[in-house]
Short mmCIF file of C-alpha atoms in Angstrom, two decimals:
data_model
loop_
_atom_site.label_atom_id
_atom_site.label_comp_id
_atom_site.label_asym_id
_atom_site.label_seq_id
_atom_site.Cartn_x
_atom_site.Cartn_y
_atom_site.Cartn_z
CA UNK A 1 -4.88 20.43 23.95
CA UNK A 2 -2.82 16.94 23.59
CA UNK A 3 -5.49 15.66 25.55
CA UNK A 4 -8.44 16.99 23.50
CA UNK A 5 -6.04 15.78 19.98
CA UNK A 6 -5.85 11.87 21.97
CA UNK A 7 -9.16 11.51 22.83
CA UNK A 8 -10.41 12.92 18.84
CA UNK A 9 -8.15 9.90 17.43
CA UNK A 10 -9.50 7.42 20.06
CA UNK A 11 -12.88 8.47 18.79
CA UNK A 12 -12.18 8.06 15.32
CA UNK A 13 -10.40 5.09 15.70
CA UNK A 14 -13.69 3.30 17.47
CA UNK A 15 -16.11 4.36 14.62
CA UNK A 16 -13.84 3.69 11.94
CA UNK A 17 -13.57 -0.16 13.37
CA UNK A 18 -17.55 -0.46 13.55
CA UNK A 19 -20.21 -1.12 11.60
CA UNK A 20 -22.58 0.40 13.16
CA UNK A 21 -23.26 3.44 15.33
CA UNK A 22 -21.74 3.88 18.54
CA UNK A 23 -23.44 5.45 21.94
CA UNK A 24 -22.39 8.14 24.51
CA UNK A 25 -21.36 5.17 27.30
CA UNK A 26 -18.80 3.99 24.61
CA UNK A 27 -17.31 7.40 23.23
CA UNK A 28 -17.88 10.06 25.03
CA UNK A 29 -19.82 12.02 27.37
CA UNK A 30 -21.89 14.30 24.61
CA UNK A 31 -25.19 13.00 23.96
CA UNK A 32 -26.35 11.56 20.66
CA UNK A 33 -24.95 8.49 18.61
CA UNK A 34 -22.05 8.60 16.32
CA UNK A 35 -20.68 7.42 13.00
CA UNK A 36 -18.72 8.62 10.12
CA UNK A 37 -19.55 10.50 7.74
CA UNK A 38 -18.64 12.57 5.03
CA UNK A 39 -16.63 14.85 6.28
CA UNK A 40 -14.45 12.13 7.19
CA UNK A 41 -13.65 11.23 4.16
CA UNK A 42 -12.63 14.58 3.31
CA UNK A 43 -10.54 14.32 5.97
CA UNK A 44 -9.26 11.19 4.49
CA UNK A 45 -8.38 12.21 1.21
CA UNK A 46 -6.98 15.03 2.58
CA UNK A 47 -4.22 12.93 3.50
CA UNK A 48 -3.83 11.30 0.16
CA UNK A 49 -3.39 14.56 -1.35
CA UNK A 50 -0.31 15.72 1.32
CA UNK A 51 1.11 12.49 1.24
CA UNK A 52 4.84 13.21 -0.04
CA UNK A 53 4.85 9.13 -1.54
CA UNK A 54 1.78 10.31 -3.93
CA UNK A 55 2.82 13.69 -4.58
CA UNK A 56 6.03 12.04 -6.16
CA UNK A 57 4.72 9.50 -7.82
CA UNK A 58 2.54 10.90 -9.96
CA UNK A 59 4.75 11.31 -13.05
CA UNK A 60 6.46 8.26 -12.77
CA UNK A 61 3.55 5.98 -12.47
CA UNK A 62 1.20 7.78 -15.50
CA UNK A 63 4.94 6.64 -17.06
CA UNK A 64 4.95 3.37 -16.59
CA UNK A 65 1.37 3.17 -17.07
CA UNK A 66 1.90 4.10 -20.82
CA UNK A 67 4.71 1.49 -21.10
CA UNK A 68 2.89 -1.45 -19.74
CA UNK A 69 0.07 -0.29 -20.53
CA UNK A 70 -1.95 -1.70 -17.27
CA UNK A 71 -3.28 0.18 -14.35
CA UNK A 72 -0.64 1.38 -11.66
CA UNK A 73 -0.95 1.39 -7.99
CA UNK A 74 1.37 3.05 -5.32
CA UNK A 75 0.75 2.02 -2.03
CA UNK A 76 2.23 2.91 2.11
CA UNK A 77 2.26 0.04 4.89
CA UNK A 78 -0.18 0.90 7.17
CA UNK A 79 -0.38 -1.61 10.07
CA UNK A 80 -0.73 -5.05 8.42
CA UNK A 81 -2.17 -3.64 5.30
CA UNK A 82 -1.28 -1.63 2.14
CA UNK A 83 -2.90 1.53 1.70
CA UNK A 84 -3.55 2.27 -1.77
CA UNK A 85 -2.37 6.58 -2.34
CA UNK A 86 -2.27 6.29 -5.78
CA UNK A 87 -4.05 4.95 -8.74
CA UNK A 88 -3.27 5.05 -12.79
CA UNK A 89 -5.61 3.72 -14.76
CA UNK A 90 -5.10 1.13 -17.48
CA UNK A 91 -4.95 3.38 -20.50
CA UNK A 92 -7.47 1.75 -23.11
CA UNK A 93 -10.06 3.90 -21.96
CA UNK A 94 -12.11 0.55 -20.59
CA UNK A 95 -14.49 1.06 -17.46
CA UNK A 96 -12.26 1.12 -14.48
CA UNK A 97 -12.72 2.13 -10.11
CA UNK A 98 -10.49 4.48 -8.74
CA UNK A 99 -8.75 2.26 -5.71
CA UNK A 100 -7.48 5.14 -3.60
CA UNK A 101 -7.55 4.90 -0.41
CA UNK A 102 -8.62 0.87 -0.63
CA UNK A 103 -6.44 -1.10 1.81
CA UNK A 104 -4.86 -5.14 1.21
CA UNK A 105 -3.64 -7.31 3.43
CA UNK A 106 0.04 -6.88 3.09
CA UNK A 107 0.44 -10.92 2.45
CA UNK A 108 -1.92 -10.75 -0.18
CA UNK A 109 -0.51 -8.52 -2.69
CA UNK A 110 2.70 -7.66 -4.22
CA UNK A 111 3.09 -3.94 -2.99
CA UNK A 112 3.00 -5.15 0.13
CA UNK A 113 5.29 -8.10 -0.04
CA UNK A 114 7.63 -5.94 -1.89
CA UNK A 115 7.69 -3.42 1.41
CA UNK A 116 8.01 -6.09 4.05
CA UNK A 117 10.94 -7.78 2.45
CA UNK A 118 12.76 -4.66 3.16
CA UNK A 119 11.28 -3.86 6.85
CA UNK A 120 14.22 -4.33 9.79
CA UNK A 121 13.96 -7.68 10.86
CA UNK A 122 12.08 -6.92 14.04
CA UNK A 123 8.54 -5.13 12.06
CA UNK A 124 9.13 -7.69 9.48
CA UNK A 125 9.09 -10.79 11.89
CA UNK A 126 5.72 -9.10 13.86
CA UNK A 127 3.73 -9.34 10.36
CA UNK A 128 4.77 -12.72 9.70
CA UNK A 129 3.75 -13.82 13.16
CA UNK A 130 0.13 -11.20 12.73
CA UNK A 131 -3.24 -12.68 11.12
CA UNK A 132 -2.66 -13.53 7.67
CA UNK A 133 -6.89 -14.43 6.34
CA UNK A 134 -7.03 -16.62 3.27
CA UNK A 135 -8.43 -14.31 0.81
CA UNK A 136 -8.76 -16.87 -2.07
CA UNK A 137 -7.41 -20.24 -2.33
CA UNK A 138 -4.36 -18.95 -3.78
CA UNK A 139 -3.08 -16.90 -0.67
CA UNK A 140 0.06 -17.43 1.00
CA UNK A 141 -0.86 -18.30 5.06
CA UNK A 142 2.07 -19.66 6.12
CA UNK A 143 5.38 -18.53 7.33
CA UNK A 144 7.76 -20.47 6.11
CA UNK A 145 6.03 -19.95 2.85
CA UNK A 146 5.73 -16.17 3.00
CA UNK A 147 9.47 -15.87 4.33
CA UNK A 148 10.61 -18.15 1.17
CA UNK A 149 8.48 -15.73 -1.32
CA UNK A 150 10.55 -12.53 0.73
CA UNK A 151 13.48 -13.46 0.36
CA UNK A 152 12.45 -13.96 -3.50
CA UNK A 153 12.06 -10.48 -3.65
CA UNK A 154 15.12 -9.25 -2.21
CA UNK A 155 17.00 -11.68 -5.26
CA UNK A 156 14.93 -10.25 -7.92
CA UNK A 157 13.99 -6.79 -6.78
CA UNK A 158 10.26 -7.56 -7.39
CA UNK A 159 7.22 -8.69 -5.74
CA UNK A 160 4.73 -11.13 -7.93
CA UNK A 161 1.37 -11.34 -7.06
CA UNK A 162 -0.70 -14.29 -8.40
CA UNK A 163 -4.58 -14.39 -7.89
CA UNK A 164 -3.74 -14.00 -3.65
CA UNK A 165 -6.21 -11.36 -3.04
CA UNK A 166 -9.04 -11.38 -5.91
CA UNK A 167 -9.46 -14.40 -8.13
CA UNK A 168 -8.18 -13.59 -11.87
CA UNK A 169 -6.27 -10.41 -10.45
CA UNK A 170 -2.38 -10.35 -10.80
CA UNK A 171 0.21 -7.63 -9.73
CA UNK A 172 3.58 -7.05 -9.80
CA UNK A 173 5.46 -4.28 -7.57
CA UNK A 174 8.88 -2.89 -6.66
CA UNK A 175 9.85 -1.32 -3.31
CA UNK A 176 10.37 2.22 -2.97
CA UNK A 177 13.62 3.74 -0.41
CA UNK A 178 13.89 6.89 0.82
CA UNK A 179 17.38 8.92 1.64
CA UNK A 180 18.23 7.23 5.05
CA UNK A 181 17.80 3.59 2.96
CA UNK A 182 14.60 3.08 4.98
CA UNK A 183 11.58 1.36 2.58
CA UNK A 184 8.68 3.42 2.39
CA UNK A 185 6.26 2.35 0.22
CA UNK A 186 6.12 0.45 -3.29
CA UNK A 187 5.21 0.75 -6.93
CA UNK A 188 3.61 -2.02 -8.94
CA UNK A 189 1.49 -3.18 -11.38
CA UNK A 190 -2.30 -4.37 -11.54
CA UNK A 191 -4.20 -6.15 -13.94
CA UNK A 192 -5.78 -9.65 -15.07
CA UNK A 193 -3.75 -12.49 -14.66
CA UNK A 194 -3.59 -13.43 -18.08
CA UNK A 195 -2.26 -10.33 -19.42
CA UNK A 196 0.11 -9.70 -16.64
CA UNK A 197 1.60 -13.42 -15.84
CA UNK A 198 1.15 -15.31 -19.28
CA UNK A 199 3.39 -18.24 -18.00
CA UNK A 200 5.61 -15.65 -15.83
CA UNK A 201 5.90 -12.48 -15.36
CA UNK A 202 7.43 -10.99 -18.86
CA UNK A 203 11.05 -9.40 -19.11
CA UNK A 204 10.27 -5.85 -20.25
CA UNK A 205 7.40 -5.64 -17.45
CA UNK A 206 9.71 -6.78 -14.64
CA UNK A 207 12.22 -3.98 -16.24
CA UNK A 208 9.89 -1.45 -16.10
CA UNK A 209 9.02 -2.15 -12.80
CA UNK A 210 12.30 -1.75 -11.68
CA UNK A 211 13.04 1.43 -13.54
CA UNK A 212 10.00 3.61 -11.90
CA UNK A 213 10.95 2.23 -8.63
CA UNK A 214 14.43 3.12 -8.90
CA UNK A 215 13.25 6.78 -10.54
CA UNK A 216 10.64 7.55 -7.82
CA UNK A 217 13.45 6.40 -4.92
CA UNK A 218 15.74 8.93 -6.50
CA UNK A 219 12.62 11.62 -6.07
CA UNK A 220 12.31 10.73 -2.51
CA UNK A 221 16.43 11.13 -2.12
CA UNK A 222 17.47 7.44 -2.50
CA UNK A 223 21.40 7.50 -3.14
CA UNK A 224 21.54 10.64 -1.35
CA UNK A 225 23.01 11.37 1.99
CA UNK A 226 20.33 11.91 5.02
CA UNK A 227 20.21 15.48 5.94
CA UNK A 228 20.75 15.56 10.05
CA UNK A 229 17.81 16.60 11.64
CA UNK A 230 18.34 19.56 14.18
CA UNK A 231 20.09 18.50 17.38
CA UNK A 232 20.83 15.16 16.21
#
């Protein structure tokens, strides 16, 4: 059975890497070619939906959604990029695409700069030494750089994101802690650069940041004693 569960995510691990469809000699030993499909994606968002991070989050980021009035996005460190698990829409009722499940190099936008800074030292110092593309021209590549801009975020208690991973796009995200202290995600903000950094990011913005970071940590037991798991 382990064996059967191994060799499914080895599977899905090759097709979900390439482009284009894969033959028995490099899968398995059915017949046929392979790729995803549909049901996959099911699958997928099927894991959105159970995640515990998005479950929680839901109230406080329609919240601060309202009181910045730009979209929201909650997103998990996955490898050496951030999974998007939940999107808010800007409320003006403009045409906007739902960014679930959409994945950013961590280097390139502030949810994910705002998780690293709090990684041990050890996961934090393999992503700094990782690939880091250039997504625009704007895009922090270098260490030294990317350590100074960390360490900013551990002063201020946010993460500012200026035109690094789409030209004119701007973000701004706080980490999120669970009860053991561990980081395990962030919560941020998303929007055009000139409405979210007009000179700097504004006071009450940064604020409310902070405040549905610190609320949604207290949902997922922040401040709270770790509860001993069973033969520990």
């Amino acid at each position: 059975m382990i064996q059967s569960v191994g060799r499914a995510a080895r599977i899905l691990k090759a097709l979900g890497s390439e482009s284009a469809r894969l033959g028995v000699t490099e899968l398995d030993l059915e017949t046929g070619k392979y790729r995803l499909g549909p049901a996959l994606l099911q699958l997928g968002n099927a894991f959105l939906d159970n995640n515990e991070l998005r479950a929680r989050s839901l109230l406080w980021a329609e919240t601060l959604a309202g009181r910045a009035q730009e979209a929201v996005h909650v997103g998990v460190l996955y490898g050496p990029n951030v999974l998007l698990v939940h999107h808010v829409f800007r409320p003006d009722n403009s045409l906007q695409i739902l960014q679930v499940g959409a994945s950013i190099p961590w280097h390139a936008c502030a949810l994910g700069k705002a998780t690293v800074a709090y990684l041990e030292p050890e996961a934090r110092a393999e992503l700094l030494a990782g690939p880091l593309p250039r997504l625009t021209g704007r895009t922090l590549t270098s260490r030294e750089g990317l350590e100074a801009e960390l360490e900013a975020v551990v002063e201020s208690g946010v993460a500012v994101e200026d035109q690094e991973a789409i030209v004119g796009e701007a973000g701004l995200a706080a980490a999120l802690f669970d009860n053991r202290g561990a980081v395990v995600g962030a919560i941020g903000l998303a929007g055009p650069v000139e409405r979210l950094l007009p000179g700097g990011p504004a006071a009450e913005t940064v604020s409310a940041v902070k405040e549905a970071a610190r609320g949604l940590s207290r949902e997922l037991g922040a401040g709270r004693p770790a509860v001993p798991r069973a033969g520990a």
